[in-house]
Coordinates of C-alpha atoms in Angstrom, one line a residue:
X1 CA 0.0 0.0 0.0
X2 CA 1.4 3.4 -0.8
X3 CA 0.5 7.1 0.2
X4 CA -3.1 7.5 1.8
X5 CA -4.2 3.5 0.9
X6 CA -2.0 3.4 3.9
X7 CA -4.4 5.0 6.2
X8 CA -7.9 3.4 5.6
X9 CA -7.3 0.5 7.6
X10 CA -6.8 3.0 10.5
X11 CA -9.7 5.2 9.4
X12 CA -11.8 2.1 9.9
X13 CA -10.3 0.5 13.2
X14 CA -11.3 4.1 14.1
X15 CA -14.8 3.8 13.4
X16 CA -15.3 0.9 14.6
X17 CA -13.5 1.5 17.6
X18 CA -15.6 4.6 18.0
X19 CA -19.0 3.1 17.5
X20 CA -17.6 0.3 20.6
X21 CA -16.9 2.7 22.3
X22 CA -20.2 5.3 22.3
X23 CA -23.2 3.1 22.4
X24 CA -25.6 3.0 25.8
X25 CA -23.0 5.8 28.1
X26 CA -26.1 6.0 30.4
X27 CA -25.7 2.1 31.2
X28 CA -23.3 2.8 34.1
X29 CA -24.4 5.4 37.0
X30 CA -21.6 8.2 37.4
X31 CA -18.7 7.3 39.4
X32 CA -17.5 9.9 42.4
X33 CA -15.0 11.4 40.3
X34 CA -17.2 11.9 36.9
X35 CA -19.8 14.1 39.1
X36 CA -17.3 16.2 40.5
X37 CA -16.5 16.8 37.6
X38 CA -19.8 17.0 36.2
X39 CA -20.5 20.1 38.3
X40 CA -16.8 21.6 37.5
X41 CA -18.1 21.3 33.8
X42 CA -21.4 22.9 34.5
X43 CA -20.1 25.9 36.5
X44 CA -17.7 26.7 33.0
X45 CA -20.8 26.0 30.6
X46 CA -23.6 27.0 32.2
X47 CA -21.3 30.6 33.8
X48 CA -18.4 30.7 32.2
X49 CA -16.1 30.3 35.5
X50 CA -13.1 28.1 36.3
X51 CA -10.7 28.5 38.7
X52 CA -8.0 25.9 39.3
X53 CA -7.8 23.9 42.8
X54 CA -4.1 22.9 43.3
X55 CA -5.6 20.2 46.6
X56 CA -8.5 18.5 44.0
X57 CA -9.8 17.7 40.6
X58 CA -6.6 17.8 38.0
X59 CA -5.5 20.6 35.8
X60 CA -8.3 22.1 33.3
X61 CA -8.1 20.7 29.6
X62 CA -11.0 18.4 30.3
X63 CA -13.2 21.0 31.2
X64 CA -12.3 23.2 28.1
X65 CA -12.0 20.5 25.7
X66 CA -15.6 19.2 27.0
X67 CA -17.2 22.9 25.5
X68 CA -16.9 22.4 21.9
X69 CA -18.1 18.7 22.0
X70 CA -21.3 19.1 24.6
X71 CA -22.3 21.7 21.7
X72 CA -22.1 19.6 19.1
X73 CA -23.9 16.7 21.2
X74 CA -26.6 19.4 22.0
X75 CA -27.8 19.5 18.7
X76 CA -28.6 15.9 18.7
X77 CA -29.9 15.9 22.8
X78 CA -30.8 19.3 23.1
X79 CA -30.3 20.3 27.1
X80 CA -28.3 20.5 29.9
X81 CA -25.1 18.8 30.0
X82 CA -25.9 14.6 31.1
X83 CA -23.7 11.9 31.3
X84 CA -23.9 10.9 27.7
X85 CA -22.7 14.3 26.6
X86 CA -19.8 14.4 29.2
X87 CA -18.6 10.7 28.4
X88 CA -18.6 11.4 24.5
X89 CA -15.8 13.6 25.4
X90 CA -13.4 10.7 26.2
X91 CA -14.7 8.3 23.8
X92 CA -13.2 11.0 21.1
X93 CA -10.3 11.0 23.3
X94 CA -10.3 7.1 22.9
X95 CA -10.8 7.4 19.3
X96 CA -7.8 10.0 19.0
X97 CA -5.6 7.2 19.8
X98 CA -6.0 5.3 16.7
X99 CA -5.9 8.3 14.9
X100 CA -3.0 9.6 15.9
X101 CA -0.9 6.2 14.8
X102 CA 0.0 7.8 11.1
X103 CA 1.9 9.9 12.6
X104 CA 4.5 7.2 13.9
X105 CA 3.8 4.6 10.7
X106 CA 8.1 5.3 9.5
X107 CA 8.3 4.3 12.9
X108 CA 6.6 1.5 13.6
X109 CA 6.1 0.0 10.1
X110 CA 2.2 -0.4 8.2
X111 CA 1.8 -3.4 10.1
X112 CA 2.7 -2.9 13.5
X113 CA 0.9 0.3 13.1
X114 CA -2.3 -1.7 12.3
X115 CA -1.9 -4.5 14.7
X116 CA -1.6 -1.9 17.5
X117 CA -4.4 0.1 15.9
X118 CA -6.6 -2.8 16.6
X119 CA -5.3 -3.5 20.1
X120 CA -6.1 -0.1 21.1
X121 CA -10.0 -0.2 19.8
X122 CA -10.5 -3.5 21.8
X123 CA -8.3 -3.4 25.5
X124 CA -10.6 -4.1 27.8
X125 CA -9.2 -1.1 30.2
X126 CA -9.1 1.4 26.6
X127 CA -12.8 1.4 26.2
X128 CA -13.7 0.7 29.9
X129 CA -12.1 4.2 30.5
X130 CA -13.0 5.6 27.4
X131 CA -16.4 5.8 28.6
X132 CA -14.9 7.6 31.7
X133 CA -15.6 11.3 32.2
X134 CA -12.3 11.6 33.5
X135 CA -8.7 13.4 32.8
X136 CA -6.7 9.7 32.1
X137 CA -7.5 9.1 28.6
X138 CA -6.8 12.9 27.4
X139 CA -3.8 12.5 29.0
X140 CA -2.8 9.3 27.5
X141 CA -4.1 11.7 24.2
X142 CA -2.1 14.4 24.7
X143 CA 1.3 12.3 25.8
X144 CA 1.1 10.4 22.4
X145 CA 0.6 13.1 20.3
X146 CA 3.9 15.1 22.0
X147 CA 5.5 11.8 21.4
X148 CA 4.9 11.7 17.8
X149 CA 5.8 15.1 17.4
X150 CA 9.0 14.2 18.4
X151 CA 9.4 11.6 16.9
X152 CA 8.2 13.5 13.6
X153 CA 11.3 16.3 14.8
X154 CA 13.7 13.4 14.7
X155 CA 12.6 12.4 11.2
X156 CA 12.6 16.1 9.7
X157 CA 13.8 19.0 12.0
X158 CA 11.4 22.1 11.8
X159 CA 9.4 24.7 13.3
X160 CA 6.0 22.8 13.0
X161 CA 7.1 19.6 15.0
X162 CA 8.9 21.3 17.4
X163 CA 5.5 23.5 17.8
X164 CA 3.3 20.3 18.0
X165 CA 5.0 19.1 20.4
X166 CA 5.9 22.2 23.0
X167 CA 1.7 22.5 22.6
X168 CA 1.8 19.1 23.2
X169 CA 3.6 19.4 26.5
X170 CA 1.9 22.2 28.0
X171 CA -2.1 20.6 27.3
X172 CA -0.2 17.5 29.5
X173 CA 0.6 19.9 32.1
X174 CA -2.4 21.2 31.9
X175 CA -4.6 17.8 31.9
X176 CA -2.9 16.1 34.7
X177 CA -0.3 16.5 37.5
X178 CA 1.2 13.1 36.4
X179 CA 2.6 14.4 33.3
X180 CA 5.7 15.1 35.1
X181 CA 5.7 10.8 34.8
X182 CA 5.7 10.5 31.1
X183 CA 8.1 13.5 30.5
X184 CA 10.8 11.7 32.6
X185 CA 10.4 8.2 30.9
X186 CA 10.6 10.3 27.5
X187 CA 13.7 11.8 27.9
X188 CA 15.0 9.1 29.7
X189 CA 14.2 7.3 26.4
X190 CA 16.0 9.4 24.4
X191 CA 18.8 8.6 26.6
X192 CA 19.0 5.5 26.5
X193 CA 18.5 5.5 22.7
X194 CA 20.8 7.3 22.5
X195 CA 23.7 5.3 24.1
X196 CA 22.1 2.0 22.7
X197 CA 22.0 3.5 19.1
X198 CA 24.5 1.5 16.6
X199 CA 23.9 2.6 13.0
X200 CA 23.8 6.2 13.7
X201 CA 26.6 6.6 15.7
X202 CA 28.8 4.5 13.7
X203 CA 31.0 6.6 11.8
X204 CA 31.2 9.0 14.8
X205 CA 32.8 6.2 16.8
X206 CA 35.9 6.6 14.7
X207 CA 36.0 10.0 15.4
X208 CA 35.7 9.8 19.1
X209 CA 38.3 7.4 19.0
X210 CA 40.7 9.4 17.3
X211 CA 40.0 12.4 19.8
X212 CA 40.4 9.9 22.6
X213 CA 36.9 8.9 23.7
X214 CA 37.9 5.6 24.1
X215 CA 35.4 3.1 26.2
X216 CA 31.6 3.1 26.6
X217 CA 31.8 6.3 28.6
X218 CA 33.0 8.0 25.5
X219 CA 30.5 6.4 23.0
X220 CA 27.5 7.0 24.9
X221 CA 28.5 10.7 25.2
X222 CA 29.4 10.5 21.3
X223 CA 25.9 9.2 20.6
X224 CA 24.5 11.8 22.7
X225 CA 25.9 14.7 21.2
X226 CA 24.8 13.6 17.7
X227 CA 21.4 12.9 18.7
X228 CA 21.3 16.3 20.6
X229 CA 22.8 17.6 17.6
X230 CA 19.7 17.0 15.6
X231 CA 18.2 19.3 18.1
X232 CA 18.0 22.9 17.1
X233 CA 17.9 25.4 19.8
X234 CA 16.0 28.1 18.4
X235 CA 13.1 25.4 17.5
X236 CA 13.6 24.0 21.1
X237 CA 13.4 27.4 22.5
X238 CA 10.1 28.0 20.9
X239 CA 8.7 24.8 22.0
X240 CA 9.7 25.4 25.3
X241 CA 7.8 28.7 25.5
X242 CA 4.8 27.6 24.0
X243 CA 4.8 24.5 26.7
X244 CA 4.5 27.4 29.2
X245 CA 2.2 29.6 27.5
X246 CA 0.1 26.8 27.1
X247 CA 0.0 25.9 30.9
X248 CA -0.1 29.3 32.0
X249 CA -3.1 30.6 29.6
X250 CA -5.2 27.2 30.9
X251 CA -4.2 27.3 34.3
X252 CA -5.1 31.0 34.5
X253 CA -8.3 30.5 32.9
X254 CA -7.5 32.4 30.2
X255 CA -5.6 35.4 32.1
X256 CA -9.1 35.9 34.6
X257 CA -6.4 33.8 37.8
X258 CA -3.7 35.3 38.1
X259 CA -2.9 32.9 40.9
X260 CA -3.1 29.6 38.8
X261 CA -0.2 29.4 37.2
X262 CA 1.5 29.4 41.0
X263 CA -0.8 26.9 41.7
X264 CA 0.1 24.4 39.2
X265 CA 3.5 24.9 40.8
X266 CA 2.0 24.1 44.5
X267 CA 0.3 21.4 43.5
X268 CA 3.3 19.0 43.5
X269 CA 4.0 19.5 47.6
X270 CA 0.2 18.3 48.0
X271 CA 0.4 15.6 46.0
X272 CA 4.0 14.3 47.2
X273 CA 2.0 14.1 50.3
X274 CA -0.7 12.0 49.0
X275 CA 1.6 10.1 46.6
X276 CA 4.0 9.3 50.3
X277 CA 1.0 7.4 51.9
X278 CA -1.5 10.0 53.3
X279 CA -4.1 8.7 51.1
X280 CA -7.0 5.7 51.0
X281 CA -5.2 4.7 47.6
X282 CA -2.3 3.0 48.8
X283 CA -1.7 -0.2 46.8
X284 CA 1.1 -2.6 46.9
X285 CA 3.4 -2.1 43.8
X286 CA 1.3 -5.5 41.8
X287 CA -1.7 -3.9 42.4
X288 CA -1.9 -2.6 38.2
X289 CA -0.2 -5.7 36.9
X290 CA -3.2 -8.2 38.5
X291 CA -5.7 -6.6 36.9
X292 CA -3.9 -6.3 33.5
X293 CA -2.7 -10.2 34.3
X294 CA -4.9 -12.3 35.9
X295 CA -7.9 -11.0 37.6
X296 CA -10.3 -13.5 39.1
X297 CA -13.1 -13.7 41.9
X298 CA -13.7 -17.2 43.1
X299 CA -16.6 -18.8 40.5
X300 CA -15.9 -16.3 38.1
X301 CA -14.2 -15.9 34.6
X302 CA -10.7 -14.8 34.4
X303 CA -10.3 -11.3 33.3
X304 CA -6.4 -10.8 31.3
X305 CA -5.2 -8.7 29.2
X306 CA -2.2 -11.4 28.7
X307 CA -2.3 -11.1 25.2
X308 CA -1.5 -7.7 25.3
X309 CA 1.1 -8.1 27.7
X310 CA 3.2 -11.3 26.0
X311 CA 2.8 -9.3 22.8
X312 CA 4.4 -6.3 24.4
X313 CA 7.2 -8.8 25.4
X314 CA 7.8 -10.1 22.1
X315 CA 8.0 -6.2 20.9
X316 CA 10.7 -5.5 23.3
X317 CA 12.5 -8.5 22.2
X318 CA 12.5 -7.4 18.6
X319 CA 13.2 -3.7 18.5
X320 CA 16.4 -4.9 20.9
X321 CA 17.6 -7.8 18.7
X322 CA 16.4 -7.5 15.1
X323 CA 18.3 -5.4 13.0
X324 CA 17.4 -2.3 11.7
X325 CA 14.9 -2.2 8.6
X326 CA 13.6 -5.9 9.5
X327 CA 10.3 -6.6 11.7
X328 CA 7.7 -5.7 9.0
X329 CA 9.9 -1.5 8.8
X330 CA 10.2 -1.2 12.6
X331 CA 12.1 1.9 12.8
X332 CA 15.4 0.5 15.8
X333 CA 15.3 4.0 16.7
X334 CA 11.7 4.4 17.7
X335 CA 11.5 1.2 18.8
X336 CA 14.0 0.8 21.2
X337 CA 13.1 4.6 22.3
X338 CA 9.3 3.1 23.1
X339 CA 10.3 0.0 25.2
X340 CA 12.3 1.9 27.1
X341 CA 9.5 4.3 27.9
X342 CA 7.1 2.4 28.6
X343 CA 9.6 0.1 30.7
X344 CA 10.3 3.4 33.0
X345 CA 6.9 4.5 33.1
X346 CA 5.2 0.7 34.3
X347 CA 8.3 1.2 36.9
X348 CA 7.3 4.8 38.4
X349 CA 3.6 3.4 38.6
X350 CA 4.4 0.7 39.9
X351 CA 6.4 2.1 42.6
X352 CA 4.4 5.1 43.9
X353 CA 2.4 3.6 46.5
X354 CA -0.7 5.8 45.4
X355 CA -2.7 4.2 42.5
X356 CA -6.1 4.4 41.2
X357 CA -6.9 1.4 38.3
X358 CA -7.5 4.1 35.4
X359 CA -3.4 5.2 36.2
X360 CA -2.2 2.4 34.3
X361 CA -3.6 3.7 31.0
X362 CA -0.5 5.1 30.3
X363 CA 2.3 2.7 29.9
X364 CA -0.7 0.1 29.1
X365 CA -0.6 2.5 25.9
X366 CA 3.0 2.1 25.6
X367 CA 2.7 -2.0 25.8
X368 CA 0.0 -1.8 23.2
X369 CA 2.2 -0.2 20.8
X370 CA 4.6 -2.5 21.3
X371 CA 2.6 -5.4 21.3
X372 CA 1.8 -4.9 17.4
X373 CA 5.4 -4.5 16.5
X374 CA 5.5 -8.2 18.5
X375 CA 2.4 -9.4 16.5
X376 CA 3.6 -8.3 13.5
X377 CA 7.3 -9.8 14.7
X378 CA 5.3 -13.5 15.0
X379 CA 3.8 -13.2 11.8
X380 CA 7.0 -12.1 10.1
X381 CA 9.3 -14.6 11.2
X382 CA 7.3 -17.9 10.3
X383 CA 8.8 -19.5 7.1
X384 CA 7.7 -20.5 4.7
X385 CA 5.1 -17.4 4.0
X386 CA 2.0 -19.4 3.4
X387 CA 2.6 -20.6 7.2
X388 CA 1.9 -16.5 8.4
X389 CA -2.0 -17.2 8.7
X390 CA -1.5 -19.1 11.7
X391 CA -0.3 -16.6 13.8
X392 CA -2.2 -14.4 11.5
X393 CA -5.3 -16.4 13.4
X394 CA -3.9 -16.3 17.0
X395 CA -3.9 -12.5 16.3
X396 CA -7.4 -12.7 15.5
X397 CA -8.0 -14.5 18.4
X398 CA -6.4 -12.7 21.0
X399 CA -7.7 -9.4 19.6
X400 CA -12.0 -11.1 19.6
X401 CA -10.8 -12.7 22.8
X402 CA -9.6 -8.8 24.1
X403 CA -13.3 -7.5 22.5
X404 CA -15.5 -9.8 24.4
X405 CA -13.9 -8.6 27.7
X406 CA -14.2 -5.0 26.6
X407 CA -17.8 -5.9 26.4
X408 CA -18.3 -7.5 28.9
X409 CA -16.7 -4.8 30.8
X410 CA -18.2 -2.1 29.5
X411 CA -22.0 -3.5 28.7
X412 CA -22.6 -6.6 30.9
X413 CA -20.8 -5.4 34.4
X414 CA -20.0 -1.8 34.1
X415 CA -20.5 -1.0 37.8
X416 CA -20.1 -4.6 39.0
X417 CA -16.8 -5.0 41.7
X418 CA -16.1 -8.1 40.2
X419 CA -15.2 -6.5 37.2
X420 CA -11.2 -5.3 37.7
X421 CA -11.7 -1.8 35.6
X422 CA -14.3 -0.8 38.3
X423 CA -12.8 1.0 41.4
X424 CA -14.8 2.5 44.6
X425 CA -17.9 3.0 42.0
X426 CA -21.5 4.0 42.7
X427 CA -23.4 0.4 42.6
X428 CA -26.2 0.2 40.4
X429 CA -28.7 -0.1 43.6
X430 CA -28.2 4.0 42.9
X431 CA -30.4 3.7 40.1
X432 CA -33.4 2.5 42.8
X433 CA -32.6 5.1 45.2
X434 CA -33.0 8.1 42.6
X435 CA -36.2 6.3 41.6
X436 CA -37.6 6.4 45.1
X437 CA -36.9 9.8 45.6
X438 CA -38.3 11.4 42.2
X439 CA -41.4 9.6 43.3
X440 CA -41.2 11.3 46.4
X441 CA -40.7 14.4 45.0
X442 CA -43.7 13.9 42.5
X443 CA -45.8 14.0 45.5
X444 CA -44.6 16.5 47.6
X445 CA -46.5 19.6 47.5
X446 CA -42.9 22.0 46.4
X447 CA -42.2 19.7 44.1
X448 CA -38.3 19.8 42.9
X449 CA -38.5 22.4 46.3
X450 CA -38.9 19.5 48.6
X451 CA -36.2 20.0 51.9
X452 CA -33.9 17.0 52.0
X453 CA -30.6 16.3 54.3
X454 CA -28.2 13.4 52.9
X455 CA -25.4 12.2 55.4
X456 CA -22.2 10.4 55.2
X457 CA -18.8 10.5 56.4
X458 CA -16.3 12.4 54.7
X459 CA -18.6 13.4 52.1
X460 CA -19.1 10.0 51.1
X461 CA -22.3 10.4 49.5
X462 CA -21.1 11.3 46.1
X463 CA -22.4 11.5 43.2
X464 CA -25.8 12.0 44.5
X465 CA -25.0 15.7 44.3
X466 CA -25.0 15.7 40.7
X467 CA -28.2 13.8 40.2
X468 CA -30.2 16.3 42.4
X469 CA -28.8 19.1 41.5
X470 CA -32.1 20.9 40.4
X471 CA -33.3 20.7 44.0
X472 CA -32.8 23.6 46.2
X473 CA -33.1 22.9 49.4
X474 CA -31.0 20.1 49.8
X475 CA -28.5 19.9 52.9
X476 CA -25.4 18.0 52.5
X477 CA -23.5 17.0 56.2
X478 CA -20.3 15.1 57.0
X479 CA -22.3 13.6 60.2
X480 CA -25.9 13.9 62.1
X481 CA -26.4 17.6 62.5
X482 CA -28.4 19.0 65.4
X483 CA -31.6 19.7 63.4
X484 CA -31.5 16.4 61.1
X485 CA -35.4 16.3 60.4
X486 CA -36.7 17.0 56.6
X487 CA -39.3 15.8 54.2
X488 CA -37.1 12.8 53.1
X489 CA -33.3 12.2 55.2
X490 CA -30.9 9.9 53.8
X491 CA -28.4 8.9 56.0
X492 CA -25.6 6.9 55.7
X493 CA -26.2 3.7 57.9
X494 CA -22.7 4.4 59.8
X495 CA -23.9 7.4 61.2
X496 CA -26.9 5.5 63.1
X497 CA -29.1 8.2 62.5
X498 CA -31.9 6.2 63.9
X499 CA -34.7 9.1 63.0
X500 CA -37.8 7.1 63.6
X501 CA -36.9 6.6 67.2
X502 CA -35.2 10.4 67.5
X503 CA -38.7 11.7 65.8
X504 CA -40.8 9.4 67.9
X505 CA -42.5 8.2 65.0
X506 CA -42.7 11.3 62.8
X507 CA -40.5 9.8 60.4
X508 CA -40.4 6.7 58.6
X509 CA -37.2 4.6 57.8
X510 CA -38.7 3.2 54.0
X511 CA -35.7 1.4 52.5
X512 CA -32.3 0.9 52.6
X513 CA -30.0 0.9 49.5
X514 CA -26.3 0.2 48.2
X515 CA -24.3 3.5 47.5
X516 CA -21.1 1.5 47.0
X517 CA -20.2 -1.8 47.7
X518 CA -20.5 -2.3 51.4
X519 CA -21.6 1.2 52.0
X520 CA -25.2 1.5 52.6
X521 CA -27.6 4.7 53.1
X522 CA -31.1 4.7 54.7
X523 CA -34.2 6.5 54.1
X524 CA -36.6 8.2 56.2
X525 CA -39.7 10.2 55.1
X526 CA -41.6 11.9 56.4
X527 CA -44.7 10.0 57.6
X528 CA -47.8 12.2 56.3
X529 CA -45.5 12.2 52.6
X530 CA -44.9 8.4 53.2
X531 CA -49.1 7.7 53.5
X532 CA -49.4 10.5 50.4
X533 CA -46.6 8.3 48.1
X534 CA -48.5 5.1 49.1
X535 CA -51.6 6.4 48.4
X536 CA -50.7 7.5 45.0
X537 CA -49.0 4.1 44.3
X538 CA -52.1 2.7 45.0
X539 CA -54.4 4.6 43.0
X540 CA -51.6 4.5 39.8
X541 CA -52.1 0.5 40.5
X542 CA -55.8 0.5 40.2
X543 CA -55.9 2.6 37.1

């Protein structure tokens, strides 16, 4: 295939991995994270403020990317912003990924390119999160595309690359705190390219020989200064400022906070905090690599993304021991520059004792991409070539094998615990709860003006803030306050609010239901609404 025959088998992973990726958002209620930010979104669409919280909620791209796309989704569900709307945003996100693999084909080969093309639209954990209205998979977004701008720079030195990628830095910085993660492993890549490059430091060898470089000291800093030598300051310089301008224009909210910028600096002393132990999301360092592994509950399916993983291996192996030009056009260079990356990366992850599921999505990106140059490695290596369609099938297989559990995940057990992509979520019992209360609210005399007070510890009762948002006289408490009494109370049962006996039989505990696993809320009404609800039931029953 030559010129743009090249891209339509991206063009259509793309679509398909798009349509996988957008169909039923609703199906899953919103996790604690997606309705905070939910109501950070709002307060920029519906008033036009943000202002950037260095303790809380990430750095601001999601918000501001989330504008353009909630107006084209509001001509197709005209309204307020919902759930669907919000979680297009990352599906696009999702999508981006694919689309953004032309711009590392001379690196990666046609091949590779497609193979990981189709790994991407099918990981379990790409589409899970994809449909996560959260700031992981434009990050993921925004680290690929500064890393194919470099690796574009490498190719051809200029102005537009260098750009691409400084812009590319500064929307990192500016989705996530982590970036600081990816930039490390990057140059640290470069690096080590670097001092493992043969072919291009060859004929430089000689001359740091003959000037008395002598020894791998010497031709590692040889092979440094040549690839740093493709580097043009003045490009470099521009791409460092608009890294900053970037960060400081989104941080500031466009110039309205001063402050932000200085707060995107702060942020890192409150998060070495969390990131040191003072956090509920301490994991032990295997905690990402059993659910990518070999996740099981007892009497359940195993949940893997092995394939990915031994595929990923067999990648490392070849960029490292085939020899330039072979592996289907695997560029050494890139490569070698990947693996050692996504190596790092894994490593930092790994070893910061703070982790949250969706955090892998990073170097699980990198292990995609190098798990097609190791399918394309298995198919190119069986002799003779009429042989190639049996790994040609095991490809196949892994990748339906990869799409069943993205399913699965996705469609069949979105909010289920069972289900290793699902962390802390709101359980689908939430669904019953809202139910209960519209009806309530249906017969109240107010209306959407009916007093409520909702209690939990450490404002655990997330995201029911976002779904009853329209009320207005809803009280919101960390524990029992001294007046607790309202139309309806929910209360989380921890608190042992115990309102029928405090009210001497004014209220009425009507049901108890499953915020998150193990953590359960109760209900009281009050009794005269309780009789009117049941009344109403009744008379709906007999119609």
């Amino acid at each position: 295939m030559k010129g743009w025959a090249r891209l339509w088998p991206i063009l259509l992973i793309a679509v398909a991995g798009g349509i996988f990726r957008g169909g039923d958002l609703a199906v899953r209620p919103l996790h604690n994270d997606e309705a905070i930010n939910a109501f950070k979104l709002a307060e920029l669409h519906d008033h036009g403020r943000y202002r950037y919280d260095p303790h809380e909620y990430h750095g601001p791209v999601l918000y501001y990317a989330s504008l353009p796309v909630l107006k084209g989704v509001s001509w197709v569900r005209p309204g307020q912003p919902d759930e669907v709307g919000m979680r297009w945003v990352t599906v696009l996100f999702g999508v981006g990924l694919i689309l953004l693999l032309p711009l590392v084909r001379d690196g990666m080969g046609t091949g590779p390119m497609v193979v990981a093309g189709v790994l991407t639209a099918v990981s379990p954990a790409m589409v899970y999160y994809s449909r996560y209205y959260i700031h992981e998979v434009p990050l993921v977004f925004f680290t690929f595309l500064t890393l194919a701008a470099g690796w574009r720079y490498v190719r051809r030195p200029g102005w537009g690359w260098a750009a691409m990628a400084g812009v590319g830095v500064g929307l990192m910085y500016a989705t996530k705190e982590t970036f600081v993660f990816a930039v490390a492993a990057a140059a640290a890549g470069v690096l080590v390219m670097a001092a493992a490059g043969r072919g291009a430091a060859g004929a430089g060898e000689a001359e740091g020989d003959a000037a008395g470089t002598r020894g791998w000291v010497g031709r590692i800093g040889l092979r440094w200064r040549r690839v740093m030598g493709q580097v043009q300051p003045r490009h470099w310089g521009m791409a460092g400022g608009l890294a900053i301008g970037v960060a400081v224009v989104l941080f500031s909210s466009f110039l309205a906070n001063p402050g932000g910028p200085w707060d995107a600096v702060r942020t890192y002393f409150i998060w070495l905090e969390r990131a040191g132990g003072a956090s509920p999301h301490i994991h032990p360092w295997h905690f990402y690599w059993e659910r990518l592994a070999w996740y099981r509950w007892p009497g359940e399916r195993v949940w893997t993304e092995g394939a990915i993983l031994l595929l990923a291996g067999v990648g490392v192996v070849g960029v490292w021991w085939r020899r330039p030009g072979g592996g289907g056009g695997v560029d050494w260079r890139w490569g070698r520059f990947l693996s050692v990356y996504t190596l790092l990366l894994a490593g930092m992850y790994s070893a910061i004792p703070y982790k949250t599921p969706w955090c892998f999505l990073g170097f699980l990106h990198g292990l995609i991409l190098l798990a097609g140059v190791g399918g394309w490695v298995l198919v190119t290596v069986v002799r003779p070539v009429w042989l190639r369609v049996l790994p040609g099938l095991a490809l196949a297989a892994a990748a339906g094998q990869l799409g069943w559990q993205a399913w699965r995940a996705s469609y069949w057990m979105p909010a289920d615990f069972r289900n290793p992509y699902v962390y802390a979520h709101t359980a689908g019992d939430v669904e019953n709860l809202l139910e209960r209360v519209a009806e309530l609210v249906a017969v109240h005399p107010e209306g959407e003006r009916m007093p409520m007070q909702v209690m939990a510890p450490r404002s655990e009762y997330w995201p029911l803030p976002w779904y009853w948002r329209r009320m207005e006289r809803v009280g919101w408490w960390d524990a029992v306050p001294e007046n607790p009494y309202a139309a309806v109370v929910v209360a989380a049962t921890g608190l042992n609010a115990n309102l029928e006996e405090r009210s001497e039989g004014a209220m009425r505990m009507v049901g108890m239901f499953e915020l998150r696993p193990r953590f359960f809320v109760e209900v009281y009404v009050e009794r005269e609404l309780w009789a009117r609800f049941l009344e109403a039931r009744a008379a709906a029953r007999r119609r």
